[in-house]
PDB file of C-alpha atoms in Angstrom:
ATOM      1  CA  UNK A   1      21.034 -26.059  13.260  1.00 66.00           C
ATOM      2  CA  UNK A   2      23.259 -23.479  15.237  1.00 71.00           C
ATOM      3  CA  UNK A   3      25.879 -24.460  17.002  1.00 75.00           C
ATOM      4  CA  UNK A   4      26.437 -28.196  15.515  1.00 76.00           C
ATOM      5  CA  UNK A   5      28.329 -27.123  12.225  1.00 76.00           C
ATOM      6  CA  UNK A   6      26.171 -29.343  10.364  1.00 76.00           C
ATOM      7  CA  UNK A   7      24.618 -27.170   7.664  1.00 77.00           C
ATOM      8  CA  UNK A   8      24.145 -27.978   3.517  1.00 80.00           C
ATOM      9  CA  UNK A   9      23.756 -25.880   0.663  1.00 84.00           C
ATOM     10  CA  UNK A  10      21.788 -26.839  -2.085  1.00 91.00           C
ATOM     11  CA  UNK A  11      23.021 -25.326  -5.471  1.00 95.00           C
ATOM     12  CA  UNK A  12      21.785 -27.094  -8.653  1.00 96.00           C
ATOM     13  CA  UNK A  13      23.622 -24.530 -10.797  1.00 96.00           C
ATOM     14  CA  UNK A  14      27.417 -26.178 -11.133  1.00 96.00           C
ATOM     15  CA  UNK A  15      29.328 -22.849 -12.146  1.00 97.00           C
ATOM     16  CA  UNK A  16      27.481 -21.142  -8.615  1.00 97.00           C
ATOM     17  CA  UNK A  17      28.331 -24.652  -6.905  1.00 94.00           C
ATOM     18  CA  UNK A  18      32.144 -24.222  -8.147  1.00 96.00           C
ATOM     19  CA  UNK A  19      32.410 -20.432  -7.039  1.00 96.00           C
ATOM     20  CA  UNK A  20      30.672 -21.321  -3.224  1.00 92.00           C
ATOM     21  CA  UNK A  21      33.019 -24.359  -3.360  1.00 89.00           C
ATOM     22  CA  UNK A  22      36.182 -22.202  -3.708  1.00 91.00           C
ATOM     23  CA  UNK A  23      34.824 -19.247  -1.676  1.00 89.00           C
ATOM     24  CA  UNK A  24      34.090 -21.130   1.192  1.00 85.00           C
ATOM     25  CA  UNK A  25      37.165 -23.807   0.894  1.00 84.00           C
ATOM     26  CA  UNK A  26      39.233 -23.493   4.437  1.00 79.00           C
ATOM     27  CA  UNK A  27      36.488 -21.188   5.643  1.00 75.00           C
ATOM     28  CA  UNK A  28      34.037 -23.630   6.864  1.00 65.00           C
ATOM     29  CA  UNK A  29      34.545 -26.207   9.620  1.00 67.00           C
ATOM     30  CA  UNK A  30      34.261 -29.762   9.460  1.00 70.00           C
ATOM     31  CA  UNK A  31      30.656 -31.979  10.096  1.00 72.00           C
ATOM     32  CA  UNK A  32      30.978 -33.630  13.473  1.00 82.00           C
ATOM     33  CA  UNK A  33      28.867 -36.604  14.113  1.00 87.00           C
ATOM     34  CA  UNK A  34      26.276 -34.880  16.781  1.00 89.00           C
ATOM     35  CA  UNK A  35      25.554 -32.227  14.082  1.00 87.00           C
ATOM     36  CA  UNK A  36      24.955 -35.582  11.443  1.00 88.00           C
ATOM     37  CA  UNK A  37      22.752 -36.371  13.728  1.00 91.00           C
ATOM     38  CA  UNK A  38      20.894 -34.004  14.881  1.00 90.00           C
ATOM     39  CA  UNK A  39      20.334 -32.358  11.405  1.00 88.00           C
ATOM     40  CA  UNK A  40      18.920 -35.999  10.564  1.00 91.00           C
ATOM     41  CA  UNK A  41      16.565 -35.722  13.503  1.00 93.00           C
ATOM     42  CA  UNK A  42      15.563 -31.887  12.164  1.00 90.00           C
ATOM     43  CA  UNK A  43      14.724 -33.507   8.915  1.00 91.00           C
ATOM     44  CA  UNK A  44      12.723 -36.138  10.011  1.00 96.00           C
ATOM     45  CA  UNK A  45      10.715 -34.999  12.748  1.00 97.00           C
ATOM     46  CA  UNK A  46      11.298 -31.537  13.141  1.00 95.00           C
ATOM     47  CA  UNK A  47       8.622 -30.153  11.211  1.00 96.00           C
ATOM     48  CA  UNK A  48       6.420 -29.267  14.420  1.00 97.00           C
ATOM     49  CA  UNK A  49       8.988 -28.015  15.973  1.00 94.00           C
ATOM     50  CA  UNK A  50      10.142 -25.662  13.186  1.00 94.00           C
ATOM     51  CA  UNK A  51       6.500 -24.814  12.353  1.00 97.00           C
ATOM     52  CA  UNK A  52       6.220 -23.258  16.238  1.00 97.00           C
ATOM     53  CA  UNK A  53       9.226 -22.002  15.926  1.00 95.00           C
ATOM     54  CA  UNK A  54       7.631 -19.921  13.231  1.00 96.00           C
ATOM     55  CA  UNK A  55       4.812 -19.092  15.007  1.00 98.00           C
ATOM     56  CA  UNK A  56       6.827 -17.625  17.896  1.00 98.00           C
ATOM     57  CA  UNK A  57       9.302 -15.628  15.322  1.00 97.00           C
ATOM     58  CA  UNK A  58       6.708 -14.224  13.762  1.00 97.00           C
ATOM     59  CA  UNK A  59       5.110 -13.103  16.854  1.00 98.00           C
ATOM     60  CA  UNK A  60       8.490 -11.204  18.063  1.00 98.00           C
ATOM     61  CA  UNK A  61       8.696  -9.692  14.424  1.00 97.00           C
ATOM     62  CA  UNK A  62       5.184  -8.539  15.516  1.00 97.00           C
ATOM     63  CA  UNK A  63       6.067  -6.809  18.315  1.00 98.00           C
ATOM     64  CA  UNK A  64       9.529  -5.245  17.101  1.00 98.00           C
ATOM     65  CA  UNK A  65       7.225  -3.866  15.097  1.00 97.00           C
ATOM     66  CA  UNK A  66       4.761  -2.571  16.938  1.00 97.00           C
ATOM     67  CA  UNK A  67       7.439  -0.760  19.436  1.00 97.00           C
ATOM     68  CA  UNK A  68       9.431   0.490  16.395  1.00 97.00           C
ATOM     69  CA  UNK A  69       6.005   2.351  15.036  1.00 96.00           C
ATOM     70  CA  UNK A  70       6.246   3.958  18.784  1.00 96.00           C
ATOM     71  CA  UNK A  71       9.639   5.373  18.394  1.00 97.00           C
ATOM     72  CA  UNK A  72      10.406   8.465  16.861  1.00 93.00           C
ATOM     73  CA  UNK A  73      12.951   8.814  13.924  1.00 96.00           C
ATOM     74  CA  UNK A  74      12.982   4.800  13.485  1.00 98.00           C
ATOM     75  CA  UNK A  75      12.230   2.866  10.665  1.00 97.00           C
ATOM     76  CA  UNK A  76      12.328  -1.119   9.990  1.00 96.00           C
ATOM     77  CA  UNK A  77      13.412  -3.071   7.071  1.00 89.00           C
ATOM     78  CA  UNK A  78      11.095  -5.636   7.113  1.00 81.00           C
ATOM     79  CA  UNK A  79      12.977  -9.013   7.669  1.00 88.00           C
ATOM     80  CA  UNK A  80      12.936 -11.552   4.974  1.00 86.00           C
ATOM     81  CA  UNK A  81      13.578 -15.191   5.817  1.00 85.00           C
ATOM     82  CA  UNK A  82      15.282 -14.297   9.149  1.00 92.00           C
ATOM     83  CA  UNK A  83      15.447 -13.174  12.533  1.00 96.00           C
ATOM     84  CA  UNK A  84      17.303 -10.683  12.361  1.00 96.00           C
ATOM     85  CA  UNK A  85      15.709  -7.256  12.027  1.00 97.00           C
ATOM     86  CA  UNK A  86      17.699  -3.645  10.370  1.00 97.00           C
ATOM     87  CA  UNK A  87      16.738  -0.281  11.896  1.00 98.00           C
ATOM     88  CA  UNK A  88      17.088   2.406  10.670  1.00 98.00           C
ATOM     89  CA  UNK A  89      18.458   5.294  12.824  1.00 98.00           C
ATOM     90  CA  UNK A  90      19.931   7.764  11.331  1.00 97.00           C
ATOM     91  CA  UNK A  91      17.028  10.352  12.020  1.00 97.00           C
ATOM     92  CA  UNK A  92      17.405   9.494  16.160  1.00 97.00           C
ATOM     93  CA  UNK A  93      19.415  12.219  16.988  1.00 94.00           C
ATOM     94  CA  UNK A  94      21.679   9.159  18.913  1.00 95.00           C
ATOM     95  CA  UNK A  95      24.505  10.899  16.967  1.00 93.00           C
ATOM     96  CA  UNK A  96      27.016   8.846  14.711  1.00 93.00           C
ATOM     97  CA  UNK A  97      26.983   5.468  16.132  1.00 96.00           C
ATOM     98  CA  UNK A  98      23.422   4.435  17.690  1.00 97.00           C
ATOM     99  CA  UNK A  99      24.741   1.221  18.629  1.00 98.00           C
ATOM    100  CA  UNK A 100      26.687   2.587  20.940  1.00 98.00           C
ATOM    101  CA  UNK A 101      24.187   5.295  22.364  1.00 97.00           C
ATOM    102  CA  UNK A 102      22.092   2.260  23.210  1.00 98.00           C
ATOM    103  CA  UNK A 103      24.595   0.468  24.846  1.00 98.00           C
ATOM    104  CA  UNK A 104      26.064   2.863  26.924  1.00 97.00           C
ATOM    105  CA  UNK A 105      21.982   4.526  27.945  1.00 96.00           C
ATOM    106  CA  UNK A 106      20.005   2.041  27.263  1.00 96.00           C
ATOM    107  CA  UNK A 107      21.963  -0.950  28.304  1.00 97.00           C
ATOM    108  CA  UNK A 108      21.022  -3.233  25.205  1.00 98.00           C
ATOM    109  CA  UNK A 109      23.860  -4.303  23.009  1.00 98.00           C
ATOM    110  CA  UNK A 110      23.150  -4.096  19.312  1.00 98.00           C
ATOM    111  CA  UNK A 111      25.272  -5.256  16.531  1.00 98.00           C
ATOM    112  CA  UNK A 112      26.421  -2.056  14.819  1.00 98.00           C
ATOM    113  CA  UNK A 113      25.349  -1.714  10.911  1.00 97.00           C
ATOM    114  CA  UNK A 114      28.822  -0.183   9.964  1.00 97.00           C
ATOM    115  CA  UNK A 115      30.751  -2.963  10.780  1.00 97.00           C
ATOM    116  CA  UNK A 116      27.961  -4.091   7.984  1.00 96.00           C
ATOM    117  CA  UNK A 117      28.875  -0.994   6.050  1.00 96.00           C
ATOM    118  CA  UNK A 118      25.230   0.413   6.929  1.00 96.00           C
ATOM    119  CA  UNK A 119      26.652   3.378   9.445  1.00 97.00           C
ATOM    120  CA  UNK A 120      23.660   4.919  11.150  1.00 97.00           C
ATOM    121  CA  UNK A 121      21.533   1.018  11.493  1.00 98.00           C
ATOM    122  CA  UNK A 122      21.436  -1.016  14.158  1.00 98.00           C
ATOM    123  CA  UNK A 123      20.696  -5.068  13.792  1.00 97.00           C
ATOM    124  CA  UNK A 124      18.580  -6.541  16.561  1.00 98.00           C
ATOM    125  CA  UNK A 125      18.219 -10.277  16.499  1.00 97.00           C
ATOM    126  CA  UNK A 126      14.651 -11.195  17.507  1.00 97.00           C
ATOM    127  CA  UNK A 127      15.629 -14.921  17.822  1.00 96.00           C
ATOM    128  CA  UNK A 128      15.535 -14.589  21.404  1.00 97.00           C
ATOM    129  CA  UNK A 129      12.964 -15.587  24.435  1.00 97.00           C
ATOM    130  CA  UNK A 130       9.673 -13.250  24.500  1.00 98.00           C
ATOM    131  CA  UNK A 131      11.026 -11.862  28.150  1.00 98.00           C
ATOM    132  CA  UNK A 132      14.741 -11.088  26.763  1.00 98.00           C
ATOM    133  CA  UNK A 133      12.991  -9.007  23.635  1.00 98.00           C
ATOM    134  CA  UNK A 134      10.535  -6.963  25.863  1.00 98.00           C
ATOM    135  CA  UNK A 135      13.524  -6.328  28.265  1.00 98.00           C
ATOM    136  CA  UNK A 136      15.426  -4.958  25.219  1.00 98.00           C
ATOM    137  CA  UNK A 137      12.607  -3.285  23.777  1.00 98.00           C
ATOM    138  CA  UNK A 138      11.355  -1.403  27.157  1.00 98.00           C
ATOM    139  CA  UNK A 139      14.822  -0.001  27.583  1.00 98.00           C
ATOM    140  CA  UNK A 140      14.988   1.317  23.996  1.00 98.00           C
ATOM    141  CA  UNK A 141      12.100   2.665  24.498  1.00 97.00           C
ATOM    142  CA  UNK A 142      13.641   4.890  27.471  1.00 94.00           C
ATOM    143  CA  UNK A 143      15.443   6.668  24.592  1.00 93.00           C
ATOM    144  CA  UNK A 144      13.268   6.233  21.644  1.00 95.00           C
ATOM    145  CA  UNK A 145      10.013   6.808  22.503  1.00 87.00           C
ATOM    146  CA  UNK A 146       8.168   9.772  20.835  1.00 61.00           C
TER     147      UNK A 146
END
């Protein structure tokens, strides 16, 4: 769960286990007690929860995609197992760093895909509340709409 620093990572292969082991060693931060517990919660009784969480993910994914098929010069990578969705905008016309067109016309703040080394993509996390999405989305669309 985000935010609690209480995550696991199941590896059954023991060479794999050894290399995330050594990669990760200093990198990760201690378990705290609230994250123990909350992650036990998640496990026991969470599966309604995470089952409309689901529902509503896969509802924004929906829509992103919906508004992208609206914008010229745009294409989506469809998202696999996460919120967090790659467009493609190299054929905007935004120039060399659409991240930063949208930010500074658009007002929405996209993380930039060549920090990612994907120069030319923007990342837009759809993990967010139906109203913040739309609000992103209708701005973009004040620059990307065909």
């Amino acid at each position: 769960m985000a935010g609690l620093t209480s995550a696991c990572a199941v590896i059954p292969d023991a060479t794999l286990r050894k290399h995330f082991a050594a990669a990760t060693k200093g990198f990760l931060p201690d378990g705290n007690v609230l994250g123990l517990v909350a992650a036990e919660a998640a496990y026991r009784e969470g599966e309604p929860w995470r089952q409309a969480l689901l529902d509503v993910l896969r509802s924004h994914r929906a829509a992103l995609e919906a508004r992208v098929a609206t914008w010229s010069g745009v294409s989506l990578s469809a998202p696999e197992s996460t919120y967090l969705a790659w467009l493609d905008m190299r054929e905007t016309g935004l120039g060399a760093s659409p991240a930063q067109a949208l930010l500074e016309q658009a007002g929405v703040a996209l993380s930039d895909g060549a920090a990612f080394g994907c120069p030319g993509f923007v990342r837009l996390n759809f993990g967010t509340t139906a109203s913040q999405l739309e609000a992103a989305l209708s701005r973009m669309d004040t620059l990307l709409k065909a």
